[in-house]
Structures are given as C-alpha cells and as structure tokens.
XYZ file of C-alpha atoms in Angstrom:
670
model
C 105.659 154.943 45.236
C 103.926 157.931 46.890
C 100.363 157.582 45.386
C 101.090 160.195 42.186
C 99.500 157.314 40.283
C 96.514 158.059 38.497
C 95.588 154.000 38.607
C 98.097 152.076 40.530
C 97.803 151.419 44.608
C 100.454 154.585 46.171
C 103.003 152.344 46.880
C 105.518 149.955 44.461
C 105.871 146.513 44.806
C 109.101 146.557 46.457
C 107.413 148.846 49.088
C 106.516 147.840 52.115
C 103.749 149.568 53.846
C 104.667 149.286 57.170
C 107.185 151.126 59.534
C 110.634 151.052 58.115
C 113.380 149.470 60.955
C 116.576 151.301 60.814
C 119.770 149.479 61.865
C 121.718 152.503 63.588
C 121.817 151.193 67.115
C 122.322 147.343 66.391
C 125.476 145.834 67.964
C 129.215 147.022 66.086
C 131.822 145.205 67.329
C 134.847 147.717 68.181
C 136.606 146.851 65.206
C 133.468 147.989 62.870
C 132.802 151.099 65.544
C 136.982 151.996 64.973
C 135.960 151.710 60.818
C 133.177 153.858 61.228
C 135.020 156.472 62.775
C 137.895 156.369 60.292
C 135.587 156.407 57.402
C 133.708 159.477 59.222
C 136.722 161.702 59.324
C 137.358 160.570 56.278
C 134.410 162.250 55.025
C 134.728 165.598 56.542
C 138.315 165.627 55.763
C 137.980 166.561 52.040
C 135.420 167.785 49.739
C 133.726 164.992 47.629
C 134.846 163.124 44.723
C 134.416 160.152 42.706
C 133.241 156.818 43.856
C 136.257 155.158 43.278
C 138.589 157.595 45.003
C 136.458 157.580 48.624
C 136.527 153.946 48.110
C 140.100 154.132 47.498
C 140.931 156.231 50.429
C 139.169 154.149 52.498
C 140.970 151.336 51.753
C 144.695 152.664 52.051
C 143.645 153.982 56.048
C 146.681 152.801 58.226
C 146.801 149.128 60.087
C 144.033 148.298 57.189
C 144.540 145.971 54.935
C 145.139 147.386 51.159
C 142.395 145.857 48.855
C 140.730 146.421 45.978
C 138.027 149.757 45.995
C 134.371 148.799 46.642
C 132.613 150.063 43.625
C 133.951 148.190 40.993
C 133.063 147.266 37.385
C 131.431 144.278 38.202
C 129.276 145.926 40.769
C 127.572 149.543 41.050
C 128.784 151.333 38.316
C 129.010 155.297 38.493
C 127.274 157.109 35.166
C 129.974 157.986 33.216
C 129.039 161.657 33.225
C 128.473 162.155 36.711
C 129.501 160.680 40.102
C 126.554 159.603 40.765
C 125.054 155.102 40.334
C 122.324 154.395 38.797
C 119.834 152.631 40.416
C 118.930 150.091 38.437
C 122.197 149.105 38.976
C 121.948 148.434 42.506
C 118.159 147.470 42.494
C 118.155 144.795 39.006
C 121.742 143.732 38.757
C 121.715 141.754 35.757
C 124.845 139.518 36.876
C 123.854 139.262 40.564
C 126.129 140.723 42.098
C 124.844 144.491 42.294
C 123.569 144.095 46.168
C 126.765 143.819 47.808
C 126.612 145.606 51.725
C 129.418 147.632 52.503
C 129.880 149.408 48.868
C 130.336 153.355 49.441
C 128.002 154.956 46.362
C 126.687 158.214 45.498
C 122.712 158.157 43.982
C 120.819 161.053 43.151
C 116.861 160.995 42.694
C 113.866 162.794 43.431
C 111.234 161.679 46.688
C 108.085 159.071 46.167
C 107.286 159.140 49.204
C 108.630 159.681 53.407
C 108.050 158.680 56.622
C 110.311 160.106 59.709
C 110.325 158.193 63.148
C 112.827 157.698 66.568
C 115.920 155.282 66.297
C 115.037 153.709 69.208
C 112.026 152.806 68.088
C 113.142 150.307 65.360
C 114.899 148.056 67.885
C 112.981 145.279 69.388
C 112.227 145.316 73.086
C 113.077 141.670 74.047
C 116.587 142.384 71.864
C 116.838 145.258 74.171
C 116.717 143.016 77.303
C 118.882 140.564 76.525
C 121.313 142.919 75.228
C 121.030 144.317 79.328
C 120.669 141.199 80.990
C 124.243 140.414 80.392
C 125.262 143.730 82.470
C 123.027 144.309 85.196
C 121.431 142.002 87.976
C 117.903 141.171 87.332
C 116.990 142.333 90.159
C 118.065 145.680 89.376
C 116.653 148.105 86.545
C 116.977 151.562 85.004
C 115.024 153.923 86.315
C 114.687 157.539 85.270
C 114.304 160.132 87.899
C 111.089 161.341 86.395
C 109.467 158.116 87.362
C 111.343 158.001 90.718
C 109.480 161.516 91.620
C 106.259 160.336 90.288
C 106.069 157.271 92.777
C 106.556 160.317 95.084
C 104.244 162.691 94.876
C 101.715 161.252 97.553
C 104.563 161.380 99.824
C 105.519 165.233 99.167
C 101.844 165.957 99.374
C 101.505 164.691 102.816
C 104.532 165.921 104.053
C 103.119 169.793 103.022
C 99.813 169.578 104.247
C 101.640 168.911 107.987
C 104.344 171.021 108.176
C 102.219 174.020 106.373
C 100.085 174.791 109.314
C 97.174 172.385 109.613
C 95.490 174.941 112.137
C 96.111 177.874 109.502
C 92.666 179.335 107.987
C 94.665 179.511 104.991
C 94.337 175.998 102.643
C 97.611 174.722 101.107
C 97.793 174.945 98.034
C 98.680 172.240 96.244
C 101.479 172.427 93.808
C 100.720 170.971 90.173
C 102.049 167.317 89.123
C 104.637 168.148 87.326
C 104.564 167.943 83.318
C 105.738 164.140 81.949
C 107.807 164.998 79.427
C 107.292 163.971 75.698
C 108.445 161.462 73.207
C 111.639 162.929 72.209
C 111.219 164.683 68.423
C 112.073 162.450 65.488
C 115.300 161.910 64.625
C 115.484 159.255 61.292
C 113.705 160.116 57.797
C 113.105 156.913 56.004
C 113.004 158.110 51.819
C 112.094 155.900 49.298
C 114.043 157.577 46.227
C 113.556 157.034 42.404
C 116.129 158.480 39.715
C 113.726 157.065 37.103
C 116.011 153.902 35.981
C 113.904 151.091 37.360
C 110.619 150.549 38.426
C 111.448 149.689 42.344
C 113.050 152.783 44.302
C 115.769 152.565 47.247
C 115.470 153.260 50.607
C 117.722 155.964 51.961
C 118.090 156.260 55.857
C 119.025 159.791 57.135
C 119.774 160.990 60.349
C 118.864 164.074 61.409
C 122.503 165.501 62.447
C 123.161 165.108 58.635
C 120.479 167.439 57.326
C 116.709 168.780 58.542
C 114.303 166.374 58.240
C 111.745 168.986 57.065
C 113.361 170.003 54.252
C 113.716 165.738 52.951
C 110.376 164.877 53.300
C 108.196 166.332 50.635
C 107.733 164.061 47.949
C 108.924 165.244 44.934
C 112.239 166.768 46.683
C 115.108 165.949 44.377
C 118.280 164.615 46.325
C 122.384 163.737 45.942
C 123.809 161.260 48.385
C 126.535 159.725 49.690
C 126.507 156.634 51.842
C 126.690 153.253 52.282
C 124.371 150.017 51.110
C 123.471 148.188 54.063
C 121.287 145.114 54.423
C 118.030 145.956 56.391
C 118.490 144.100 60.253
C 114.417 143.449 59.981
C 112.581 141.011 57.089
C 111.686 143.388 54.530
C 110.790 143.596 50.938
C 113.936 145.593 50.297
C 116.960 143.849 49.982
C 119.465 146.187 50.272
C 118.974 150.438 51.920
C 121.122 153.259 51.395
C 122.937 154.589 55.119
C 123.111 158.101 54.300
C 126.302 160.173 55.691
C 126.136 162.889 53.805
C 123.870 164.860 51.574
C 125.357 166.345 48.544
C 122.829 168.413 47.046
C 118.704 168.946 47.969
C 116.823 170.203 45.715
C 113.861 171.648 47.847
C 109.623 171.717 46.967
C 107.014 174.296 46.928
C 104.459 172.039 48.314
C 101.446 174.406 47.713
C 102.683 174.445 43.605
C 103.237 171.089 43.402
C 101.300 168.851 41.818
C 102.023 165.387 42.879
C 101.652 164.541 46.138
C 100.354 161.082 47.721
C 96.755 161.341 46.293
C 95.455 159.632 43.887
C 95.665 161.913 40.586
C 93.707 160.734 37.695
C 95.682 160.708 33.903
C 93.144 163.537 32.688
C 94.898 165.487 35.904
C 98.214 164.503 34.909
C 98.201 165.897 31.301
C 97.588 169.197 32.637
C 101.515 169.007 34.338
C 102.860 166.544 31.723
C 106.146 168.338 32.093
C 106.281 166.145 35.922
C 104.255 163.306 35.092
C 106.864 161.471 34.291
C 107.930 161.003 38.046
C 105.391 158.936 38.560
C 106.188 155.044 38.218
C 102.876 154.416 35.599
C 104.867 157.198 33.203
C 107.906 156.115 33.659
C 107.524 152.612 32.954
C 105.845 153.539 29.898
C 108.463 156.091 28.826
C 111.084 152.895 29.568
C 108.913 150.828 27.015
C 108.858 153.482 24.601
C 113.027 154.021 24.742
C 112.974 150.481 23.972
C 110.530 149.885 21.424
C 112.646 152.639 19.718
C 115.657 151.014 19.982
C 113.765 147.659 18.533
C 112.820 149.340 15.704
C 116.414 150.810 14.909
C 117.746 146.937 15.234
C 115.536 144.990 13.637
C 115.607 147.724 10.520
C 119.340 148.038 10.563
C 119.626 143.948 11.045
C 117.745 143.444 7.227
C 119.996 145.770 5.459
C 116.927 148.663 5.547
C 118.912 152.725 5.717
C 117.374 155.228 7.934
C 116.212 158.339 5.975
C 115.092 161.539 7.337
C 111.958 163.100 5.561
C 110.703 166.186 6.112
C 108.226 167.416 8.548
C 107.648 170.851 5.774
C 106.007 170.175 2.644
C 104.555 171.173 -0.469
C 102.592 167.883 -0.845
C 99.442 166.366 0.933
C 100.919 162.786 1.345
C 97.573 161.470 1.615
C 95.418 163.795 -0.878
C 92.457 164.407 0.937
C 93.730 164.673 4.749
C 93.279 168.071 6.881
C 96.803 169.925 7.199
C 98.256 172.585 9.261
C 99.600 174.907 7.211
C 102.834 176.617 7.779
C 103.454 180.650 7.455
C 104.852 183.729 9.222
C 102.320 186.385 8.310
C 101.122 185.995 11.576
C 101.885 188.677 13.689
C 102.088 187.959 17.782
C 98.664 189.139 18.827
C 97.432 186.361 15.863
C 96.533 187.801 13.518
C 97.230 188.222 10.059
C 99.890 190.709 8.825
C 98.262 192.907 6.463
C 100.312 191.844 2.943
C 98.116 194.203 0.691
C 95.813 191.049 -0.959
C 92.512 190.528 -1.894
C 90.466 187.801 0.130
C 87.110 186.347 -1.611
C 85.272 188.327 1.680
C 86.454 191.467 -0.132
C 84.884 190.505 -3.128
C 82.009 188.754 -2.503
C 80.865 192.880 -0.819
C 81.710 194.228 -3.486
C 79.744 191.850 -5.749
C 76.762 192.973 -3.567
C 77.019 196.766 -3.651
C 77.777 196.237 -7.176
C 74.308 194.553 -7.743
C 72.249 196.931 -5.833
C 74.351 199.682 -7.813
C 72.877 198.221 -11.097
C 69.570 197.502 -9.374
C 68.970 201.072 -8.429
C 70.291 202.597 -12.426
C 67.702 199.972 -13.639
C 64.761 201.686 -11.784
C 65.729 205.493 -12.248
C 66.557 204.367 -15.912
C 68.273 207.751 -16.676
C 71.419 206.610 -17.251
C 71.996 204.120 -19.806
C 75.845 204.148 -19.954
C 76.206 204.419 -16.832
C 73.964 201.356 -16.695
C 75.833 199.340 -18.807
C 79.256 200.462 -17.225
C 78.263 198.827 -13.887
C 77.042 195.812 -15.486
C 80.286 195.219 -17.192
C 82.242 196.222 -13.950
C 79.243 193.941 -11.915
C 80.641 190.896 -14.104
C 84.137 191.288 -13.641
C 83.864 190.820 -10.078
C 81.991 187.785 -10.317
C 84.386 186.256 -12.133
C 86.786 187.176 -9.863
C 84.779 185.896 -7.202
C 84.449 182.519 -9.074
C 88.014 182.315 -9.436
C 88.967 182.719 -5.796
C 86.271 180.546 -5.127
C 87.677 177.729 -6.780
C 91.142 178.218 -5.375
C 89.786 177.879 -1.892
C 88.117 174.962 -2.396
C 91.581 173.651 -4.471
C 93.124 174.262 -1.654
C 90.972 174.214 1.680
C 91.928 177.440 2.630
C 91.850 181.144 0.694
C 95.048 182.276 0.600
C 95.722 184.982 -1.985
C 99.841 185.943 -2.085
C 101.098 186.849 1.040
C 103.762 189.293 0.492
C 106.909 188.667 3.340
C 105.878 185.065 3.791
C 108.808 182.486 4.379
C 108.075 180.541 1.610
C 107.177 181.094 -2.214
C 104.234 178.873 -1.862
C 101.620 177.086 0.450
C 103.596 174.573 2.945
C 102.144 172.303 5.262
C 103.147 169.802 8.214
C 103.536 166.484 6.937
C 100.647 163.698 7.518
C 102.724 161.369 5.751
C 106.445 160.879 4.770
C 105.493 157.729 2.118
C 105.876 159.491 -0.945
C 109.029 161.772 0.022
C 110.812 157.954 1.153
C 109.562 156.384 -2.037
C 112.132 158.886 -4.168
C 114.827 156.972 -2.128
C 113.554 153.641 -1.955
C 114.054 154.110 -5.879
C 118.041 154.744 -5.400
C 118.890 153.027 -2.451
C 116.744 149.975 -1.821
C 115.061 148.887 0.933
C 114.727 152.588 3.829
C 112.704 153.488 6.760
C 112.204 156.346 8.652
C 110.829 157.183 11.968
C 109.243 160.593 13.105
C 106.165 162.922 14.234
C 102.972 163.426 11.259
C 100.516 165.937 12.467
C 97.092 165.833 11.429
C 93.886 169.103 11.504
C 91.490 167.005 13.409
C 89.095 168.421 16.111
C 87.698 165.198 16.918
C 88.700 164.404 20.259
C 89.431 159.860 20.155
C 91.631 158.147 22.447
C 93.017 156.669 19.455
C 93.952 159.262 17.941
C 95.763 162.981 17.859
C 97.365 165.594 16.433
C 100.930 164.982 16.749
C 102.041 161.276 16.696
C 104.963 159.243 15.787
C 104.704 156.807 12.607
C 107.749 154.287 11.262
C 107.160 154.041 7.720
C 108.925 151.384 5.430
C 109.872 151.415 1.650
C 111.206 148.598 -0.923
C 111.767 148.775 -3.685
C 111.383 145.665 -6.152
C 108.625 144.162 -3.671
C 104.696 143.856 -3.911
C 101.783 143.052 -1.293
C 102.915 140.288 -0.195
C 106.462 141.386 0.906
C 104.976 144.394 2.483
C 102.551 142.324 4.540
C 105.106 139.946 5.377
C 107.443 142.139 7.215
C 105.078 144.277 8.575
C 103.564 140.830 10.121
C 107.831 140.308 11.441
C 108.335 143.366 12.716
C 105.728 143.534 14.707
C 106.317 139.537 16.375
C 110.161 141.270 16.501
C 108.585 144.222 18.312
C 106.226 142.186 20.963
C 109.398 140.149 21.178
C 111.515 142.589 22.193
C 109.374 143.899 25.081
C 108.889 140.448 26.242
C 112.307 139.894 26.541
C 114.117 143.572 27.334
C 111.586 144.851 29.618
C 110.081 142.182 32.078
C 110.387 144.259 34.890
C 108.453 147.257 33.702
C 105.859 144.727 31.907
C 105.608 142.445 35.355
C 104.515 146.469 36.741
C 101.919 147.026 33.893
C 100.528 143.574 34.277
C 99.877 144.079 37.829
C 99.125 147.399 37.514
C 96.931 148.451 34.739
C 96.447 144.891 32.414
C 96.789 141.380 34.320
C 96.969 139.566 30.759
C 99.161 142.100 29.218
C 102.429 140.329 29.312
C 100.731 136.854 28.468
C 99.177 138.709 25.236
C 102.643 140.181 24.025
C 104.080 136.833 24.472
C 101.402 134.372 22.198
C 101.739 137.856 19.824
C 105.011 136.404 19.223
C 104.022 132.564 18.398
C 100.710 133.377 16.428
C 99.589 132.898 13.349
C 98.278 136.610 11.776
C 95.203 135.447 9.690
C 94.749 137.344 6.208
C 91.319 137.480 4.990
C 89.841 139.808 2.092
C 87.976 143.002 2.808
C 84.947 141.321 1.268
C 85.509 137.849 3.894
C 86.346 140.703 6.721
C 82.525 142.143 5.583
C 80.872 138.618 5.823
C 82.143 138.002 8.650
C 80.549 141.382 10.441
C 77.438 142.028 8.364
C 75.244 139.474 10.461
C 76.729 141.007 13.678
C 76.099 144.273 12.826
C 73.476 144.505 10.771
C 74.909 145.619 7.778
C 74.243 144.672 4.265
C 77.202 143.155 2.024
C 77.352 145.777 -0.208
C 80.529 146.123 -2.203
C 81.919 149.875 -0.455
C 80.654 149.199 3.177
C 83.351 151.010 5.210
C 84.886 148.546 7.777
C 84.513 151.138 11.337
C 86.926 150.450 13.782
C 84.048 148.251 15.970
C 84.178 145.665 12.864
C 87.633 145.780 13.014
C 87.862 145.217 16.722
C 84.958 142.075 16.725
C 86.797 140.767 13.938
C 90.643 140.253 15.727
C 89.172 139.773 19.492
C 86.003 137.411 19.036
C 86.641 136.410 15.147
C 90.338 135.223 15.417
C 91.100 136.946 19.132
C 95.143 137.431 17.297
C 96.020 139.887 14.870
C 94.023 140.236 11.490
C 95.657 141.116 8.152
C 92.506 142.624 5.925
C 93.518 143.115 2.273
C 91.978 144.151 -0.923
C 90.198 147.199 -0.146
C 87.779 148.925 -2.136
C 90.070 151.837 -4.034
C 87.741 154.057 -3.028
C 88.510 153.963 1.111
C 92.540 154.004 0.393
C 95.060 156.952 -0.725
C 95.408 157.831 -4.876
C 99.040 156.606 -4.397
C 98.107 152.855 -4.131
C 98.244 150.467 -6.937
C 95.239 149.457 -8.402
C 94.037 145.671 -8.637
C 93.113 144.226 -12.089
C 89.830 144.563 -11.736
C 89.759 148.050 -11.425
C 88.024 148.062 -7.695
C 90.561 146.890 -5.357
C 93.422 148.761 -3.943
C 96.348 146.904 -3.641
C 96.357 147.505 0.617
C 96.412 146.742 3.679
C 95.549 146.701 8.015
C 97.078 144.899 10.755
C 94.630 144.915 13.145
C 95.379 144.132 16.951
C 93.254 143.040 19.547
C 92.137 145.519 22.282
C 93.752 148.320 19.997
C 92.932 148.590 16.609
C 94.380 148.900 13.647
C 98.022 149.386 14.181
C 100.089 149.173 11.143
C 98.498 150.038 7.333
C 100.275 149.020 3.956
C 100.349 148.932 0.530
C 101.866 148.498 -2.840
C 102.122 152.103 -4.798
C 101.064 152.482 -8.138
C 104.161 152.402 -10.993
C 102.237 152.977 -14.215
C 102.218 156.596 -14.344
C 98.611 156.442 -16.403
C 97.195 154.823 -13.572
C 98.530 157.454 -11.087
C 97.569 160.739 -13.111
C 94.563 159.195 -13.545
C 93.931 159.084 -9.828
C 94.957 162.562 -9.419
C 92.179 163.394 -12.258
C 89.367 161.475 -10.756
C 89.995 162.795 -7.210
C 90.344 166.501 -8.406
C 94.145 166.292 -7.004
C 96.193 169.702 -7.105
C 98.533 167.800 -10.256
C 101.150 171.140 -9.688
C 101.534 169.108 -5.949
C 102.933 165.859 -7.531
C 104.847 166.973 -10.068
C 108.227 165.350 -8.149
C 106.267 162.555 -7.562
C 105.166 161.732 -11.073
C 108.775 161.786 -12.193
C 109.389 159.317 -10.432
C 107.713 156.974 -12.610
C 108.593 158.506 -15.584
C 111.943 157.810 -15.182
C 112.992 154.292 -13.945
C 109.442 153.195 -12.269
C 110.199 150.220 -10.276
C 107.299 148.253 -8.129
C 107.669 149.187 -4.565
C 105.832 148.429 -1.402
C 106.028 149.631 2.223
C 103.525 150.415 5.199
C 103.341 152.401 8.002
C 103.196 151.387 11.474
C 101.656 154.153 14.420
C 104.251 154.181 16.628
C 102.288 155.958 19.676
C 99.661 152.910 18.839
C 102.657 150.463 19.255
C 103.255 151.337 22.650
C 99.415 151.374 23.617
C 99.256 148.081 22.688
C 102.111 147.013 24.267
C 100.903 148.914 27.717
C 97.734 148.336 28.091
C 96.454 151.816 28.414
C 92.956 152.695 26.867
C 94.551 156.485 25.742
C 97.318 157.124 23.425
C 97.719 160.435 25.019
C 99.302 158.593 28.384
C 101.943 157.369 26.517
C 103.053 159.973 24.701
C 105.297 162.817 26.727
C 103.300 165.809 25.572
C 100.401 164.940 23.541
C 99.194 167.588 21.463
C 95.307 167.670 20.853
C 92.376 170.510 19.449
C 93.023 172.868 21.650
C 95.525 171.661 23.914
C 98.950 172.299 23.686
C 100.354 173.983 27.233
C 103.509 173.609 26.957
C-alpha cells in the first residue's frame, strides 16, 4: 500500500516498486479489436447493469457464438447486496480459478497508491522496432517535421545573412530557434485499490479519456470501476490487473485535510484519527484477525454445547468488589455540571460544622447566654453526627451520592466491570454458558495492556471444579491459535513480515505445546532469586514475574493456581487450608495474563464471611446470595481478555492498536 503504515514499509507485499506497464498498445488481432469495439458500444449504449447481465449481453452479440456468462459462481462472485465483486475472490481465490483474464467485473475500493504515465512509455523500444520492420525498409525511418527543421536551422541562418543585405549598416537579427515541444501530458493512471477484503490490492489501469486523472490519483479516493481483468504483459508481481472501461463513482478526497498519505504515520498519530486508520494495511489485517477470533469463539462454545447469554452492561453490583467503576446517571446538565437536586452534600455539612464550632467558641468566651450556648452545642453535635453518616456512606460507595431527584434509576448504577456474577445465575439453570461483550474500568493508569473499555469472553460451567475450568481454558486458547493459523494465513504472513517475524510460528507452536501448571508457591520460588524478593506468603506476582516464567523458564504458556485469597475476588472458593483461593491465571509469552478463572464459592456461610471481611455493601449482593440459598451447586468459570488475545495473535505492542475505537483516560475523541 501507500506508506500510510506506522510500522510497515510503504508498499504491500505484492506491489512492485517499478513503474507499472500497460498493455493498451499491444498489437491485437482483427477479431480482438472487433470484439473490444463491440463491447465498448454496448457499454456506452446502456445504463450500468449487474455484472452477470453485462457479461450476458456481450455473449449474445451478432456473429458471436453463444456462451455462458464470464462471471460465474465458481470464479468472481459479486457481493450479494451490490454489483461489485469482492477483491478477495480475484486476488486470493480458494479454488484457484478466480484469476481468469477476460472476466468483466465491477470493483470498488479506496486508492492506496497511484502513478501516472504515458501509454508509449510502457512499450519497450526493441518490440517497437520489430513491429515496424515488417512494413518499412531498413533504409527508411520515420522522422518528425520538428527533427527535419532542427537539422536545417544552420542553412536557414546562412541564407538569411546573404539575402538580408550584407552591406547594410543594420545587422540582421537572428530569429530565435523554435521551442522544442515537451513530452505529452500523462494519459494513463496506475492505481492500487483495496476494498479491505484481503491484504493485496488490485492494480487498476485507467485511461485519461475515461475520467480526469487528477481526481483519481489522491490517496484515499473511493472508486467504483467497471472493466475487464487482464494479465499484465510484462513480468510483474501482480498476477492480474483491471483495465478500466467505465468509472461509476468517484469519492474525491480533500488532500489538505486527509490524514493518510505516502508518509509513514506512527501508531500514536493514527490513534487520533481512528475513523480512518482501518484504511491502512496493518489495521485492516488486525480487524480481519479480530473478526476471525470472534467467529472462532462462537464456534468453539457452540460445538461444546454452551449457550450464548447476553449479560447487562448497566448493573448495581460491583463484579469484583474493589474495582474502580463508572457511575451511570442522568442528573448532569449539558455543561457537565450537576443539576440542583435539593440534596445536602458532605461539603455543605463540613462548612456548617466549622461555622457552628466558631459560634460555640464565641459563646463560651462571652459567657453571657448559657441557654444559647447549650443550644449551639446541641446543634453542633447533630451536625457532626450528620457529617459522620455522610462520610460513612462515601467510604462505602467510593463517591458521595445524596438522593438525586429526577435521576433515571432509583439507586446507584454502574457500567459493568465483569459479567461473571450475572452469568452464574444462568449457569445454575442451563448448565454451561458463555458471553462476549465490553467491560469497563475507571482506571486512570496508562498501560499498554489495559484501557477503560475492553471486550471479554466470560464462561461459567455448572457441576464443575477448578480443574475443569483450567482444562476448558487450555483447550479454548489452543483452538483460537489453530483457527487463526489455518483461517488467516495471508494476514498472518503479512503481520509476520511487517511486525513480528516469529508470530506465525509461535502461534503454531501454541497448538501442540503442553501448558505447564504450577502453584503460586512454586512460581514464587522460581522468581525469588532472580528478582531478589523473599519467599514470603502473600507477596504479589508482578507482570514482570509472570513474563519471566512464561518466556524464560518455560518458553510456553503457564497456568498458575491456588493464589492467596487476598489476591482474588470475594466470590472465589476458599480451599481447605483457609489460605488459598481456587483461582488460576493463564500467562502467555510476550503478553502476560490472558485468562483468569476460578471455582466460585457455593457455600453461603463462607460467602457471607468474605463479604463481611472485605466490608462490601451486602445489599448489592442479595440477589447473588439467593443462588446459594436455593439450589446451590459447584460451578467454575473463567474470563479471557479478548483484546489481549488479539494483541498476542498479531504481535503488536499496545492494546490500543488492536481495538477499533480505544477509550482510555482523557481520550475518547469519537
């Protein structure tokens, strides 16, 4: 492509860096010229039709044997909902029969690079002489009038001096030599057009007689072109090109404002124009891989008998218990200020406490009105009590919220940080369920692995324990790796060449590798000496520790299980030792933790104790505790960071570059 890419080279793997050659001046037989003339007549004498209709009309001309339409179901299929043919069927045919020269098609896409030139420049000089040799004597050669005139200029000057009166006192003014005409203006545009269906772009050759070339050349121009597929006359990397016969649509580009050009753009710049960056080859490949992973997820779980359940995005429950949440409210005006609700805030109460304290001190100094002093002290006590109540409420909800009149919901609601709790209720009725959707965390820290909005795949299985969840996560992860290797070979080849050379081979090795399973204490022992930390119970394993285990120790994914209970959410089942929780993390090289799972606590008394221990608002979890009161069951599950899986698959370094519209702290510009 044109070098719109932040990392990759400015041209695509199949694009030659040499000047494209045209075939338009190749000698044609009389029958070929007659056929082309007849086709041009048909194209100009009727409105654009479906591709199959155009092919059919051409095949039914007089003196032409009847034949099947050139565009058939086995070669270049038009899109079901438009006339155009998807370029993937031309450039990457699965059956090998799509690259058939002579097919008339309609294609649409966006210009990724362009050049212009003359028709004559594409015909080699030796071939030109060979063509002339059959009709012209070797002693004769075509010479233009300009060349003849230039060779006679010295003779003309001598004659002018003789007949101009050599004895005259007035010198003869020599006439200026006639200007040599420059080369003719470019008459052909060579365009590389992509519709996003595959890595490669289609070479489109457009003659100046069809459309103004100046409108076609800018990067980003949208074109809908009708023409004939041909094989290039010269040896090129392109196996096929489109000779345009008609331009059906031109979506022009304002070059001064359009952000993409032949200049490379870093990913940081592309994030500022996320609505245009899918036109780059890298982001387009990432998007196709992401789509394949979504389809693979549904395929895996449907084949295993799981049901797809849509969990809510708006919830009253903190799915983790201690996470930063986005609060949902409608009590803010258009200017972002809170509407006047008539409620009393903690700040107002604190100001009142200060004022009443000053009044009490003043009355004590005066000692003039004992009754007024007693009343002021009583009023101060009540105000302090009210302030204490509001402070306790603020600690519990992490944000002061007095009753807001006119709010949409009757209680505090948040964007969901996890759907696992809601998914449990369906697992306890339907068996095995899964869900895929966005989750939100109001985390202000900048990170290459986490942003405010991330998509998660969450799984819950009834009648299962921790070992079952680990086995399912292992199999699911390998299934995704295998799917991408087999179904996205072209995109993975591109990512391997331009981003990470070992990415495809690494994914292939994941499929056949054996994932090591170690306990938290075993993991701590392996990193303690390297990182200089004590082997003390409760020390947190950092991302650096986990990366070391996956990359240096095992060079493969590793599962770490039985963490200290303090490191995991309140709903994780306590083991019999009372210290560890039945939870696990799947860590992969170069990315870190990609799956987290656990066996949920099914014993209501243990769950009650954990909620009390962590000082969580019990009223938020009444519905969750009901599942333990009525028909409790052992169950387990896990969640996969879908964006992190795309990051691991593509080899890119920042998760914001694999999310279509990333949302992070202070950054949500569309």
